[in-house]
């Protein structure tokens, strides 16, 4: 039997109507200060907890924002934390659906639709423009972290080419001429960063060197081993994401190659990994709070204000210089 205290129990304990209890617990005006004190005291004594789901249904709106994220991506975790803050201020709750080794993007999105989320915030999705358009026909969609072409969805993204530019300019300014790039593998975000490297290295008049990578530390370790096995080790490496960079540094460390004494390393995302004292990774910062704020505002403006015009915000990332980069090694 469910013995959870109900609104009527609080009203009975406080000696007021259920309507007054409801107003007090929602923070609405009307009840006197004395009534508020009695209601809050009674609720505390009984351990009353409001039924959020019932409350949302009663208002005929869910006020739920669905968020798709990769559970293995530390930058996504930071975005989600900021999204929670912004959603709470806007009066919305957040439902998370994650990508894992055995759970693909389609299934994760279907879960959010099953929860009847009013809008979806997709963090770095790989879905095609056509798939995004089909999804947008069902519910407002905000894509965070990548360009969406002509898809009729809102987009909040960093100018990834500018981020890679900043990394290369930093390394070239230190005197590096042999700068390799560890690729982020399949996916729209990795493709933009790869193109950004090619453009920047060509503009600098240097020779491009792209090493196969991926999205994980293990992929970074494999890339590091490939570089170590090459005829000539580059003096600097830019990785498509921080996890790759950490794996790369691990491979160098185990081989006795000093970072940054022998090889400088730059990551991308400026995640919590980059800020750890023993890693101290120079990395491109995308401003997670600003991305989250703009993403939530985009969703809420469609839901609460009826906006229909497509919105896109492009933010310029900046490089955070730490201890993993230095002037090139000279024998």
JSON list of C-alpha atoms in Angstrom, two decimals, residues 105-238:
[
{"chain": "A", "resi": 105, "resn": "UNK", "atom": "CA", "xyz": [21.48, 7.50, -31.79]},
{"chain": "A", "resi": 106, "resn": "UNK", "atom": "CA", "xyz": [18.14, 6.39, -33.25]},
{"chain": "A", "resi": 107, "resn": "UNK", "atom": "CA", "xyz": [17.21, 4.39, -30.18]},
{"chain": "A", "resi": 108, "resn": "UNK", "atom": "CA", "xyz": [18.30, 7.16, -27.81]},
{"chain": "A", "resi": 109, "resn": "UNK", "atom": "CA", "xyz": [16.14, 9.71, -29.66]},
{"chain": "A", "resi": 110, "resn": "UNK", "atom": "CA", "xyz": [13.16, 7.36, -29.71]},
{"chain": "A", "resi": 111, "resn": "UNK", "atom": "CA", "xyz": [13.41, 7.14, -25.91]},
{"chain": "A", "resi": 112, "resn": "UNK", "atom": "CA", "xyz": [13.11, 10.92, -25.62]},
{"chain": "A", "resi": 113, "resn": "UNK", "atom": "CA", "xyz": [10.08, 10.90, -27.91]},
{"chain": "A", "resi": 114, "resn": "UNK", "atom": "CA", "xyz": [8.52, 8.13, -25.80]},
{"chain": "A", "resi": 115, "resn": "UNK", "atom": "CA", "xyz": [8.86, 10.41, -22.77]},
{"chain": "A", "resi": 116, "resn": "UNK", "atom": "CA", "xyz": [6.86, 13.03, -24.72]},
{"chain": "A", "resi": 117, "resn": "UNK", "atom": "CA", "xyz": [9.57, 15.67, -24.40]},
{"chain": "A", "resi": 118, "resn": "UNK", "atom": "CA", "xyz": [8.41, 19.02, -25.78]},
{"chain": "A", "resi": 119, "resn": "UNK", "atom": "CA", "xyz": [11.74, 19.76, -27.48]},
{"chain": "A", "resi": 120, "resn": "UNK", "atom": "CA", "xyz": [14.99, 17.89, -28.10]},
{"chain": "A", "resi": 121, "resn": "UNK", "atom": "CA", "xyz": [18.53, 19.15, -27.56]},
{"chain": "A", "resi": 122, "resn": "UNK", "atom": "CA", "xyz": [20.93, 16.89, -29.45]},
{"chain": "A", "resi": 123, "resn": "UNK", "atom": "CA", "xyz": [24.59, 17.12, -28.43]},
{"chain": "A", "resi": 124, "resn": "UNK", "atom": "CA", "xyz": [26.90, 16.47, -31.37]},
{"chain": "A", "resi": 125, "resn": "UNK", "atom": "CA", "xyz": [24.52, 14.15, -33.27]},
{"chain": "A", "resi": 126, "resn": "UNK", "atom": "CA", "xyz": [25.63, 12.26, -36.37]},
{"chain": "A", "resi": 127, "resn": "UNK", "atom": "CA", "xyz": [22.14, 12.14, -37.92]},
{"chain": "A", "resi": 128, "resn": "UNK", "atom": "CA", "xyz": [21.85, 13.27, -41.53]},
{"chain": "A", "resi": 129, "resn": "UNK", "atom": "CA", "xyz": [20.13, 16.51, -42.49]},
{"chain": "A", "resi": 130, "resn": "UNK", "atom": "CA", "xyz": [17.20, 14.46, -43.83]},
{"chain": "A", "resi": 131, "resn": "UNK", "atom": "CA", "xyz": [16.84, 12.60, -40.53]},
{"chain": "A", "resi": 132, "resn": "UNK", "atom": "CA", "xyz": [16.98, 15.88, -38.59]},
{"chain": "A", "resi": 133, "resn": "UNK", "atom": "CA", "xyz": [14.25, 17.32, -40.82]},
{"chain": "A", "resi": 134, "resn": "UNK", "atom": "CA", "xyz": [12.03, 14.29, -40.19]},
{"chain": "A", "resi": 135, "resn": "UNK", "atom": "CA", "xyz": [12.57, 14.65, -36.45]},
{"chain": "A", "resi": 136, "resn": "UNK", "atom": "CA", "xyz": [11.84, 18.39, -36.56]},
{"chain": "A", "resi": 137, "resn": "UNK", "atom": "CA", "xyz": [8.45, 17.62, -38.13]},
{"chain": "A", "resi": 138, "resn": "UNK", "atom": "CA", "xyz": [7.53, 15.92, -34.84]},
{"chain": "A", "resi": 139, "resn": "UNK", "atom": "CA", "xyz": [9.08, 18.19, -32.22]},
{"chain": "A", "resi": 140, "resn": "UNK", "atom": "CA", "xyz": [11.32, 21.32, -32.03]},
{"chain": "A", "resi": 141, "resn": "UNK", "atom": "CA", "xyz": [14.98, 20.30, -32.34]},
{"chain": "A", "resi": 142, "resn": "UNK", "atom": "CA", "xyz": [18.14, 22.13, -31.29]},
{"chain": "A", "resi": 143, "resn": "UNK", "atom": "CA", "xyz": [21.44, 20.67, -32.50]},
{"chain": "A", "resi": 144, "resn": "UNK", "atom": "CA", "xyz": [24.41, 21.58, -30.32]},
{"chain": "A", "resi": 145, "resn": "UNK", "atom": "CA", "xyz": [27.99, 21.35, -31.51]},
{"chain": "A", "resi": 146, "resn": "UNK", "atom": "CA", "xyz": [27.77, 20.94, -35.30]},
{"chain": "A", "resi": 147, "resn": "UNK", "atom": "CA", "xyz": [26.54, 22.58, -38.48]},
{"chain": "A", "resi": 148, "resn": "UNK", "atom": "CA", "xyz": [23.22, 21.33, -39.86]},
{"chain": "A", "resi": 149, "resn": "UNK", "atom": "CA", "xyz": [23.28, 22.57, -43.45]},
{"chain": "A", "resi": 150, "resn": "UNK", "atom": "CA", "xyz": [19.76, 23.27, -44.67]},
{"chain": "A", "resi": 151, "resn": "UNK", "atom": "CA", "xyz": [17.99, 21.14, -42.06]},
{"chain": "A", "resi": 152, "resn": "UNK", "atom": "CA", "xyz": [15.11, 23.05, -40.48]},
{"chain": "A", "resi": 153, "resn": "UNK", "atom": "CA", "xyz": [16.38, 22.80, -36.94]},
{"chain": "A", "resi": 154, "resn": "UNK", "atom": "CA", "xyz": [18.03, 25.32, -34.63]},
{"chain": "A", "resi": 155, "resn": "UNK", "atom": "CA", "xyz": [21.81, 25.03, -34.28]},
{"chain": "A", "resi": 156, "resn": "UNK", "atom": "CA", "xyz": [24.23, 26.17, -31.59]},
{"chain": "A", "resi": 157, "resn": "UNK", "atom": "CA", "xyz": [27.81, 25.43, -32.55]},
{"chain": "A", "resi": 158, "resn": "UNK", "atom": "CA", "xyz": [31.40, 26.56, -32.21]},
{"chain": "A", "resi": 159, "resn": "UNK", "atom": "CA", "xyz": [33.35, 27.73, -35.24]},
{"chain": "A", "resi": 160, "resn": "UNK", "atom": "CA", "xyz": [35.50, 24.60, -35.16]},
{"chain": "A", "resi": 161, "resn": "UNK", "atom": "CA", "xyz": [37.70, 25.78, -38.03]},
{"chain": "A", "resi": 162, "resn": "UNK", "atom": "CA", "xyz": [38.57, 28.87, -35.96]},
{"chain": "A", "resi": 163, "resn": "UNK", "atom": "CA", "xyz": [39.36, 26.62, -33.00]},
{"chain": "A", "resi": 164, "resn": "UNK", "atom": "CA", "xyz": [41.79, 24.51, -35.02]},
{"chain": "A", "resi": 165, "resn": "UNK", "atom": "CA", "xyz": [43.25, 27.73, -36.46]},
{"chain": "A", "resi": 166, "resn": "UNK", "atom": "CA", "xyz": [43.95, 28.99, -32.94]},
{"chain": "A", "resi": 167, "resn": "UNK", "atom": "CA", "xyz": [45.73, 25.74, -32.05]},
{"chain": "A", "resi": 168, "resn": "UNK", "atom": "CA", "xyz": [47.93, 25.84, -35.16]},
{"chain": "A", "resi": 169, "resn": "UNK", "atom": "CA", "xyz": [48.73, 29.54, -34.81]},
{"chain": "A", "resi": 170, "resn": "UNK", "atom": "CA", "xyz": [49.86, 28.88, -31.24]},
{"chain": "A", "resi": 171, "resn": "UNK", "atom": "CA", "xyz": [52.13, 26.02, -32.29]},
{"chain": "A", "resi": 172, "resn": "UNK", "atom": "CA", "xyz": [53.53, 27.86, -35.31]},
{"chain": "A", "resi": 173, "resn": "UNK", "atom": "CA", "xyz": [54.18, 30.87, -33.09]},
{"chain": "A", "resi": 174, "resn": "UNK", "atom": "CA", "xyz": [56.25, 28.62, -30.84]},
{"chain": "A", "resi": 175, "resn": "UNK", "atom": "CA", "xyz": [58.31, 27.58, -33.87]},
{"chain": "A", "resi": 176, "resn": "UNK", "atom": "CA", "xyz": [56.74, 24.24, -34.84]},
{"chain": "A", "resi": 177, "resn": "UNK", "atom": "CA", "xyz": [56.82, 23.30, -38.53]},
{"chain": "A", "resi": 178, "resn": "UNK", "atom": "CA", "xyz": [55.98, 19.57, -38.39]},
{"chain": "A", "resi": 179, "resn": "UNK", "atom": "CA", "xyz": [52.47, 19.50, -36.92]},
{"chain": "A", "resi": 180, "resn": "UNK", "atom": "CA", "xyz": [50.39, 16.34, -37.20]},
{"chain": "A", "resi": 181, "resn": "UNK", "atom": "CA", "xyz": [46.65, 15.98, -36.66]},
{"chain": "A", "resi": 182, "resn": "UNK", "atom": "CA", "xyz": [44.99, 12.99, -34.98]},
{"chain": "A", "resi": 183, "resn": "UNK", "atom": "CA", "xyz": [41.60, 12.57, -36.62]},
{"chain": "A", "resi": 184, "resn": "UNK", "atom": "CA", "xyz": [38.35, 12.20, -34.67]},
{"chain": "A", "resi": 185, "resn": "UNK", "atom": "CA", "xyz": [37.02, 9.40, -36.89]},
{"chain": "A", "resi": 186, "resn": "UNK", "atom": "CA", "xyz": [33.52, 9.28, -38.33]},
{"chain": "A", "resi": 187, "resn": "UNK", "atom": "CA", "xyz": [30.96, 11.98, -37.61]},
{"chain": "A", "resi": 188, "resn": "UNK", "atom": "CA", "xyz": [30.07, 15.54, -38.57]},
{"chain": "A", "resi": 189, "resn": "UNK", "atom": "CA", "xyz": [32.04, 17.26, -35.80]},
{"chain": "A", "resi": 190, "resn": "UNK", "atom": "CA", "xyz": [35.25, 15.32, -36.54]},
{"chain": "A", "resi": 191, "resn": "UNK", "atom": "CA", "xyz": [34.89, 16.10, -40.25]},
{"chain": "A", "resi": 192, "resn": "UNK", "atom": "CA", "xyz": [34.72, 19.86, -39.64]},
{"chain": "A", "resi": 193, "resn": "UNK", "atom": "CA", "xyz": [37.81, 19.78, -37.42]},
{"chain": "A", "resi": 194, "resn": "UNK", "atom": "CA", "xyz": [39.69, 17.70, -39.99]},
{"chain": "A", "resi": 195, "resn": "UNK", "atom": "CA", "xyz": [38.84, 20.18, -42.76]},
{"chain": "A", "resi": 196, "resn": "UNK", "atom": "CA", "xyz": [39.87, 23.03, -40.48]},
{"chain": "A", "resi": 197, "resn": "UNK", "atom": "CA", "xyz": [43.29, 21.46, -39.98]},
{"chain": "A", "resi": 198, "resn": "UNK", "atom": "CA", "xyz": [43.81, 20.93, -43.72]},
{"chain": "A", "resi": 199, "resn": "UNK", "atom": "CA", "xyz": [42.90, 24.55, -44.50]},
{"chain": "A", "resi": 200, "resn": "UNK", "atom": "CA", "xyz": [45.03, 26.00, -41.73]},
{"chain": "A", "resi": 201, "resn": "UNK", "atom": "CA", "xyz": [48.10, 23.89, -42.48]},
{"chain": "A", "resi": 202, "resn": "UNK", "atom": "CA", "xyz": [47.84, 24.71, -46.21]},
{"chain": "A", "resi": 203, "resn": "UNK", "atom": "CA", "xyz": [47.49, 28.42, -45.45]},
{"chain": "A", "resi": 204, "resn": "UNK", "atom": "CA", "xyz": [50.64, 28.24, -43.32]},
{"chain": "A", "resi": 205, "resn": "UNK", "atom": "CA", "xyz": [52.53, 26.61, -46.19]},
{"chain": "A", "resi": 206, "resn": "UNK", "atom": "CA", "xyz": [53.23, 23.45, -44.17]},
{"chain": "A", "resi": 207, "resn": "UNK", "atom": "CA", "xyz": [52.82, 19.77, -45.03]},
{"chain": "A", "resi": 208, "resn": "UNK", "atom": "CA", "xyz": [49.67, 18.09, -43.68]},
{"chain": "A", "resi": 209, "resn": "UNK", "atom": "CA", "xyz": [49.97, 14.84, -41.74]},
{"chain": "A", "resi": 210, "resn": "UNK", "atom": "CA", "xyz": [46.70, 13.23, -40.62]},
{"chain": "A", "resi": 211, "resn": "UNK", "atom": "CA", "xyz": [46.76, 10.14, -38.40]},
{"chain": "A", "resi": 212, "resn": "UNK", "atom": "CA", "xyz": [43.73, 7.89, -37.95]},
{"chain": "A", "resi": 213, "resn": "UNK", "atom": "CA", "xyz": [42.14, 8.33, -34.52]},
{"chain": "A", "resi": 214, "resn": "UNK", "atom": "CA", "xyz": [38.62, 8.14, -33.10]},
{"chain": "A", "resi": 215, "resn": "UNK", "atom": "CA", "xyz": [36.78, 9.34, -30.01]},
{"chain": "A", "resi": 216, "resn": "UNK", "atom": "CA", "xyz": [38.46, 7.50, -27.15]},
{"chain": "A", "resi": 217, "resn": "UNK", "atom": "CA", "xyz": [41.68, 7.38, -25.16]},
{"chain": "A", "resi": 218, "resn": "UNK", "atom": "CA", "xyz": [42.39, 3.94, -26.67]},
{"chain": "A", "resi": 219, "resn": "UNK", "atom": "CA", "xyz": [42.22, 5.45, -30.16]},
{"chain": "A", "resi": 220, "resn": "UNK", "atom": "CA", "xyz": [44.68, 8.12, -29.01]},
{"chain": "A", "resi": 221, "resn": "UNK", "atom": "CA", "xyz": [47.08, 5.44, -27.74]},
{"chain": "A", "resi": 222, "resn": "UNK", "atom": "CA", "xyz": [46.93, 3.67, -31.12]},
{"chain": "A", "resi": 223, "resn": "UNK", "atom": "CA", "xyz": [47.57, 6.97, -32.94]},
{"chain": "A", "resi": 224, "resn": "UNK", "atom": "CA", "xyz": [50.53, 7.64, -30.66]},
{"chain": "A", "resi": 225, "resn": "UNK", "atom": "CA", "xyz": [52.03, 4.26, -31.47]},
{"chain": "A", "resi": 226, "resn": "UNK", "atom": "CA", "xyz": [51.66, 4.95, -35.20]},
{"chain": "A", "resi": 227, "resn": "UNK", "atom": "CA", "xyz": [53.49, 8.24, -34.81]},
{"chain": "A", "resi": 228, "resn": "UNK", "atom": "CA", "xyz": [56.24, 6.59, -32.74]},
{"chain": "A", "resi": 229, "resn": "UNK", "atom": "CA", "xyz": [56.69, 3.98, -35.48]},
{"chain": "A", "resi": 230, "resn": "UNK", "atom": "CA", "xyz": [57.01, 6.61, -38.23]},
{"chain": "A", "resi": 231, "resn": "UNK", "atom": "CA", "xyz": [60.37, 7.63, -39.67]},
{"chain": "A", "resi": 232, "resn": "UNK", "atom": "CA", "xyz": [60.22, 11.12, -38.20]},
{"chain": "A", "resi": 233, "resn": "UNK", "atom": "CA", "xyz": [58.24, 12.12, -35.13]},
{"chain": "A", "resi": 234, "resn": "UNK", "atom": "CA", "xyz": [56.39, 15.44, -35.50]},
{"chain": "A", "resi": 235, "resn": "UNK", "atom": "CA", "xyz": [57.33, 18.20, -33.10]},
{"chain": "A", "resi": 236, "resn": "UNK", "atom": "CA", "xyz": [53.67, 18.89, -32.32]},
{"chain": "A", "resi": 237, "resn": "UNK", "atom": "CA", "xyz": [50.30, 17.16, -32.58]},
{"chain": "A", "resi": 238, "resn": "UNK", "atom": "CA", "xyz": [46.76, 18.55, -32.55]}
]
